[in-house]
Coordinates of C-alpha atoms in Angstrom, one line a residue:
M1 CA 105.1 128.8 128.6
E2 CA 104.1 128.1 132.2
I3 CA 105.2 124.9 133.9
P4 CA 102.4 123.0 135.5
S5 CA 102.3 123.3 139.3
N6 CA 102.0 119.6 139.9
H7 CA 105.6 119.0 138.8
S8 CA 108.2 118.5 141.4
S9 CA 110.9 121.2 141.8
K10 CA 113.5 118.9 140.2
D11 CA 111.2 118.3 137.2
Q12 CA 110.5 122.0 136.9
M13 CA 114.3 122.7 136.8
R14 CA 114.8 120.0 134.2
L15 CA 111.9 121.2 132.0
E16 CA 113.1 124.8 132.3
A17 CA 116.6 123.7 131.1
V18 CA 115.0 121.9 128.1
L19 CA 112.9 124.9 127.2
E20 CA 116.0 127.1 127.4
Q21 CA 117.7 124.8 125.0
M22 CA 114.7 125.1 122.6
R23 CA 114.6 128.9 122.9
G24 CA 118.3 129.0 122.0
G25 CA 117.7 126.8 118.9
A26 CA 119.9 124.0 120.2
G27 CA 118.2 120.6 120.1
I28 CA 121.2 118.8 121.7
P29 CA 123.2 120.1 124.7
G30 CA 126.7 121.3 123.9
N31 CA 128.9 118.3 124.0
S32 CA 132.3 119.9 124.5
I33 CA 134.0 119.8 127.8
K34 CA 134.1 123.6 127.9
A35 CA 130.3 123.7 127.2
Q36 CA 129.7 121.3 130.1
C37 CA 131.7 123.6 132.4
E38 CA 129.6 126.5 131.3
R39 CA 126.4 124.5 131.8
H40 CA 127.2 123.5 135.4
P41 CA 128.6 126.7 137.0
E42 CA 127.6 125.9 140.6
L43 CA 129.1 122.4 140.3
V44 CA 132.3 123.8 138.8
K45 CA 132.7 126.3 141.5
R46 CA 132.4 123.6 144.2
L47 CA 134.9 121.3 142.4
E48 CA 137.6 124.0 142.2
D49 CA 138.3 123.6 146.0
F50 CA 139.1 119.9 145.8
E51 CA 142.2 117.9 145.2
L52 CA 142.1 115.9 142.0
Q53 CA 143.1 112.3 143.0
S54 CA 140.6 112.0 145.9
S55 CA 137.8 113.4 143.7
V56 CA 138.5 111.2 140.7
R57 CA 138.6 107.9 142.7
L58 CA 135.2 108.5 144.2
I59 CA 133.6 109.5 140.8
A60 CA 135.3 106.5 139.1
A61 CA 133.8 104.2 141.7
L62 CA 130.3 105.1 140.3
E63 CA 131.2 103.6 136.9
T64 CA 131.6 100.2 138.6
I65 CA 128.1 100.1 140.3
P66 CA 125.6 98.2 138.2
D67 CA 122.6 100.2 139.5
L68 CA 124.1 103.4 138.0
H69 CA 124.6 102.0 134.5
E70 CA 121.9 104.1 132.9
T71 CA 123.4 107.3 134.4
T72 CA 126.8 106.8 132.8
I73 CA 126.6 110.0 130.7
R74 CA 126.1 112.2 133.8
I75 CA 128.8 110.3 135.7
E76 CA 131.2 111.0 132.8
V77 CA 130.2 114.6 132.7
L78 CA 131.1 114.8 136.4
L79 CA 134.4 113.1 135.8
H80 CA 135.4 115.5 133.0
L81 CA 134.4 118.5 135.2
A82 CA 136.5 117.2 138.0
V83 CA 139.6 116.7 135.9
A84 CA 139.1 120.1 134.3
C85 CA 138.4 122.0 137.5
C86 CA 139.7 120.3 140.6
N87 CA 142.8 122.4 141.5
G88 CA 142.4 122.9 145.2
S89 CA 143.8 121.1 148.3
K90 CA 140.7 119.8 150.0
E91 CA 140.3 116.0 150.1
A92 CA 137.0 114.8 148.7
T93 CA 134.7 112.6 150.8
V94 CA 131.6 110.6 150.0
E95 CA 129.6 113.4 151.5
D96 CA 131.1 115.8 149.0
L97 CA 130.3 113.3 146.2
S98 CA 126.7 113.3 147.3
V99 CA 126.5 117.0 147.0
W100 CA 128.0 116.9 143.5
I101 CA 125.5 114.2 142.4
Q102 CA 122.6 116.2 143.7
L103 CA 123.6 119.1 141.5
L104 CA 124.2 116.7 138.6
E105 CA 120.7 115.2 138.9
Q106 CA 119.3 118.5 137.5
S107 CA 121.6 118.4 134.5
I108 CA 120.2 118.7 131.0
M109 CA 122.4 115.8 130.1
A110 CA 119.9 113.5 131.9
T111 CA 117.8 113.9 128.7
Q112 CA 120.6 112.2 126.7
E113 CA 120.5 109.0 128.7
D114 CA 118.8 105.8 127.5
P115 CA 118.0 102.4 129.0
S116 CA 121.0 100.1 128.9
E117 CA 121.6 98.4 125.6
D118 CA 124.2 95.9 126.6
V119 CA 125.5 94.1 129.7
F120 CA 127.2 96.0 132.4
I121 CA 130.3 93.7 132.3
G122 CA 131.5 92.3 129.0
Y123 CA 134.2 89.7 128.5
V124 CA 137.2 89.7 126.2
C125 CA 138.6 86.3 125.2
T126 CA 142.2 86.2 124.2
A127 CA 145.0 83.6 123.7
H128 CA 146.3 84.9 127.0
G129 CA 143.1 84.3 129.0
G130 CA 139.8 86.0 129.5
F131 CA 139.2 89.5 131.0
R132 CA 136.1 91.2 132.3
I133 CA 135.6 94.8 131.1
Y134 CA 133.1 97.5 131.9
Q135 CA 131.0 98.3 128.8
G136 CA 129.8 101.8 129.7
I137 CA 127.2 103.0 127.2
F138 CA 129.0 101.6 124.1
S139 CA 127.9 98.2 122.9
N140 CA 130.2 95.4 121.7
N141 CA 133.4 96.9 123.0
D142 CA 134.5 93.4 124.1
F143 CA 133.8 91.9 120.6
V144 CA 135.6 94.7 118.7
L145 CA 138.7 94.4 121.0
E146 CA 138.6 90.6 120.8
Q147 CA 138.8 90.7 117.0
L148 CA 141.5 93.3 117.0
L149 CA 143.6 91.3 119.4
K150 CA 143.1 88.1 117.3
F151 CA 144.4 90.0 114.3
L152 CA 147.4 91.5 116.1
S153 CA 148.3 88.3 117.9
G154 CA 149.0 86.7 114.6
K155 CA 151.7 89.3 113.8
L156 CA 153.8 89.4 117.0
D157 CA 157.0 89.3 114.9
F158 CA 156.5 93.0 114.1
P159 CA 157.5 95.2 117.1
P160 CA 154.5 97.7 116.7
Y161 CA 152.1 94.8 117.0
S162 CA 153.8 93.0 119.9
D163 CA 154.2 96.3 121.9
A164 CA 150.5 97.1 121.4
V165 CA 149.3 93.6 122.5
E166 CA 151.5 93.7 125.6
S167 CA 150.3 97.1 126.7
I168 CA 146.7 96.1 126.0
L169 CA 147.0 93.0 128.1
E170 CA 148.3 95.0 131.1
L171 CA 145.3 97.3 130.7
L172 CA 142.9 94.4 130.6
K173 CA 144.5 93.0 133.8
L174 CA 143.6 96.2 135.6
C175 CA 140.0 96.0 134.4
D176 CA 139.6 92.4 135.4
A177 CA 141.2 93.1 138.8
I178 CA 138.5 95.7 139.5
A179 CA 135.7 93.3 138.7
E180 CA 137.5 90.5 140.7
G181 CA 137.8 92.8 143.8
L182 CA 134.1 93.6 143.6
D183 CA 133.0 89.9 143.0
Q184 CA 131.4 91.0 139.7
M185 CA 130.8 88.2 137.2
R186 CA 131.1 88.5 133.4
Y187 CA 127.9 89.4 131.5
M188 CA 126.4 91.0 134.6
G189 CA 123.5 93.3 133.7
G190 CA 122.7 96.8 135.0
T191 CA 119.5 97.9 136.6
S192 CA 116.8 99.8 134.8
S193 CA 114.9 102.7 136.3
N194 CA 112.3 105.2 135.1
S195 CA 113.7 107.8 137.4
T196 CA 116.3 110.4 136.5
D197 CA 117.7 110.4 140.0
I198 CA 121.2 109.0 140.6
P199 CA 120.7 106.7 143.6
L200 CA 124.0 106.5 145.5
P201 CA 124.6 103.3 147.6
S202 CA 125.9 103.5 151.2
D203 CA 129.2 105.2 152.1
S204 CA 130.9 101.9 152.7
V205 CA 129.9 100.5 149.3
I206 CA 131.2 103.6 147.5
E207 CA 134.4 103.5 149.4
S208 CA 134.9 99.8 148.6
H209 CA 134.4 100.5 144.9
A210 CA 136.8 103.5 145.2
N211 CA 139.4 101.2 146.6
A212 CA 138.9 98.8 143.7
V213 CA 139.8 101.4 141.1
T214 CA 143.0 102.4 143.1
F215 CA 146.2 100.6 142.3
D216 CA 149.2 101.4 144.5
E217 CA 152.6 99.9 144.0
S218 CA 152.0 96.8 146.2
R219 CA 148.8 95.9 144.4
L220 CA 150.4 96.2 141.0
E221 CA 153.3 94.0 142.1
E222 CA 150.8 91.4 143.5
L223 CA 148.9 91.3 140.2
E224 CA 152.2 91.2 138.3
I225 CA 151.3 94.2 136.3
D226 CA 154.1 96.1 134.5
R227 CA 153.3 99.7 135.2
H228 CA 155.8 100.9 132.6
K229 CA 153.7 99.3 129.9
L230 CA 150.8 101.4 131.0
E231 CA 152.4 104.8 130.8
K232 CA 150.9 105.5 127.4
F233 CA 147.4 105.3 129.1
V234 CA 148.2 107.9 131.7
L235 CA 146.3 111.2 131.3
D236 CA 148.5 114.3 130.7
L237 CA 147.2 116.8 133.2
E238 CA 149.5 119.5 131.9
S239 CA 147.4 119.9 128.7
I240 CA 143.9 120.2 130.3
E241 CA 143.3 123.7 128.8
D242 CA 144.1 122.4 125.3
W243 CA 141.4 119.7 125.4
K244 CA 138.5 121.6 127.0
P245 CA 137.2 122.5 123.5
L246 CA 137.1 118.8 122.6
P247 CA 133.9 116.7 122.6
L248 CA 133.0 114.9 125.8
F249 CA 133.0 111.5 124.1
G250 CA 136.3 110.8 122.4
S251 CA 138.1 113.0 124.8
P252 CA 141.7 112.3 126.0
I253 CA 140.2 110.7 129.2
E254 CA 138.6 108.1 127.0
Q255 CA 142.0 107.3 125.4
R256 CA 144.1 107.8 128.6
P257 CA 141.8 106.8 131.5
L258 CA 144.6 106.4 134.1
V259 CA 145.5 109.2 136.6
A260 CA 149.0 108.8 138.0
M261 CA 149.6 108.7 141.8
P262 CA 152.8 108.0 143.7
G263 CA 153.8 104.4 142.7
G264 CA 150.6 103.6 140.9
F265 CA 147.4 104.7 139.2
I266 CA 143.8 105.6 139.8
I267 CA 141.5 104.2 137.0
A268 CA 139.6 107.5 136.4
S269 CA 137.2 105.9 133.9
P270 CA 136.8 102.1 134.2
S271 CA 134.3 102.0 131.3
S272 CA 136.9 103.6 129.1
L273 CA 139.6 101.0 129.6
C274 CA 138.3 98.8 126.7
R275 CA 137.9 101.8 124.4
A276 CA 141.4 103.0 125.3
A277 CA 142.7 99.5 124.4
I278 CA 140.9 99.6 121.0
C279 CA 142.3 103.1 120.2
H280 CA 145.8 101.9 121.1
A281 CA 145.4 98.7 119.0
V282 CA 144.5 100.9 116.0
E283 CA 147.3 103.4 116.5
G284 CA 149.9 100.7 117.1
A285 CA 149.0 98.6 114.1
S286 CA 148.7 101.5 111.7
A287 CA 152.5 101.9 111.8
L288 CA 152.7 99.2 109.1
G289 CA 150.3 100.9 106.8
E290 CA 147.1 99.7 105.1
W291 CA 146.6 97.3 108.0
A292 CA 142.9 98.4 108.3
D293 CA 142.2 97.1 104.8
L294 CA 143.9 93.8 105.6
F295 CA 141.9 93.5 108.8
F296 CA 138.5 94.1 107.2
Q297 CA 139.4 91.9 104.3
Q298 CA 140.3 89.1 106.6
Q299 CA 137.2 89.6 108.7
G300 CA 135.0 89.7 105.7
A301 CA 136.5 86.6 104.2
E302 CA 136.3 84.6 107.4
F303 CA 132.7 85.6 107.8
F304 CA 131.9 84.5 104.2
A305 CA 133.7 81.2 104.6
N306 CA 132.5 80.3 108.1
E307 CA 129.0 81.7 108.1
I308 CA 127.4 82.5 104.7
L309 CA 128.7 79.4 102.9
N310 CA 127.6 77.1 105.7
R311 CA 124.1 78.6 105.7
L312 CA 123.9 78.1 101.9
G313 CA 125.1 74.6 102.1
I314 CA 128.1 75.3 99.9
E315 CA 131.0 72.8 100.2
H316 CA 134.6 73.4 99.5
N317 CA 135.8 71.8 96.2
P318 CA 139.6 72.1 95.8
E319 CA 139.5 70.4 92.4
I320 CA 138.1 73.4 90.7
D321 CA 140.8 75.7 89.2
L322 CA 140.3 79.3 89.8
P323 CA 140.8 81.8 86.9
E324 CA 143.7 84.2 87.3
I325 CA 142.8 87.1 89.6
P326 CA 142.7 90.5 87.9
E327 CA 145.3 93.0 89.2
S328 CA 142.5 95.5 89.9
L329 CA 140.7 93.1 92.3
P330 CA 141.5 93.7 96.0
P331 CA 143.2 90.7 97.7
V332 CA 140.7 88.2 99.1
L333 CA 140.8 84.7 100.5
S334 CA 140.0 82.4 97.6
F335 CA 137.2 79.9 98.0
V336 CA 135.6 77.7 95.5
G337 CA 132.4 75.8 96.2
Q338 CA 129.6 73.7 94.7
F339 CA 126.0 74.0 95.5
D340 CA 122.5 73.4 94.1
R341 CA 123.1 69.7 94.0
G342 CA 120.1 67.7 93.0
K343 CA 118.4 70.6 91.4

């Protein structure tokens, strides 16, 4: 198949990559981190010369720029490649980042990106205050975490629950501090574009966003963030080779999005902070066993009582005696109502 001559060189390269996928019988690009390394050999070769921390802070800055919301997948690909391959001593600059992005614009992963389906910045309401979070490409992160925290906060007498809540709150403080430093309001939307290019802002804007995702010791103290409660979210760089075969989404970076630096952290993936909190809430609460069943039973019962019954016009009637609940019936929140009055 010949590529029409009126296509730009970038379009030709992308089309050739798609055709190569089709010839190989693969409809979807390989989604493992190892596959991404193999798919971007020139980019990998360039990244190998650079020091990790300076590279990660520049890439992470891109996740906090609303105009780049739709290019999140390629930004996360670049982040994973950097963590997997940066083992040199050269300090990365914005100029280097621009070169990496140019190589990434031709990536087959551009075909996996869709228009934004949610706001750029979500908002998590808790009993301890509200926190802005970066949604990334996953919808309803804020709602899911909000419901989990509501459930966990009612059981703080149990150490696994209280520890999980305290750690999650410290993580949310980090996320909100990034948005605060960049003057970004909750429910801010991203920008849509028909282009597959990744339009970088000015050097000064990128540097300001890179500073926003960097938390040294003095900044952590100023924000009253307990860094020890965040240790469980720090990426283990010693096990990189072990997780290269893992999928891009759901990788250790998604669950541990902090990269340690002397006295503090770099937020390697701001859009993963909320997902990391969700994973930690699930892991921490599971120590008591069957908590998931209890959580969903409570959620279902509350939705039934607060939403469905109201819409049907059913009123609570405590005078009606309920029959004895069979032993085989899962525990539910009992509710008796009367309806169809006047019919």
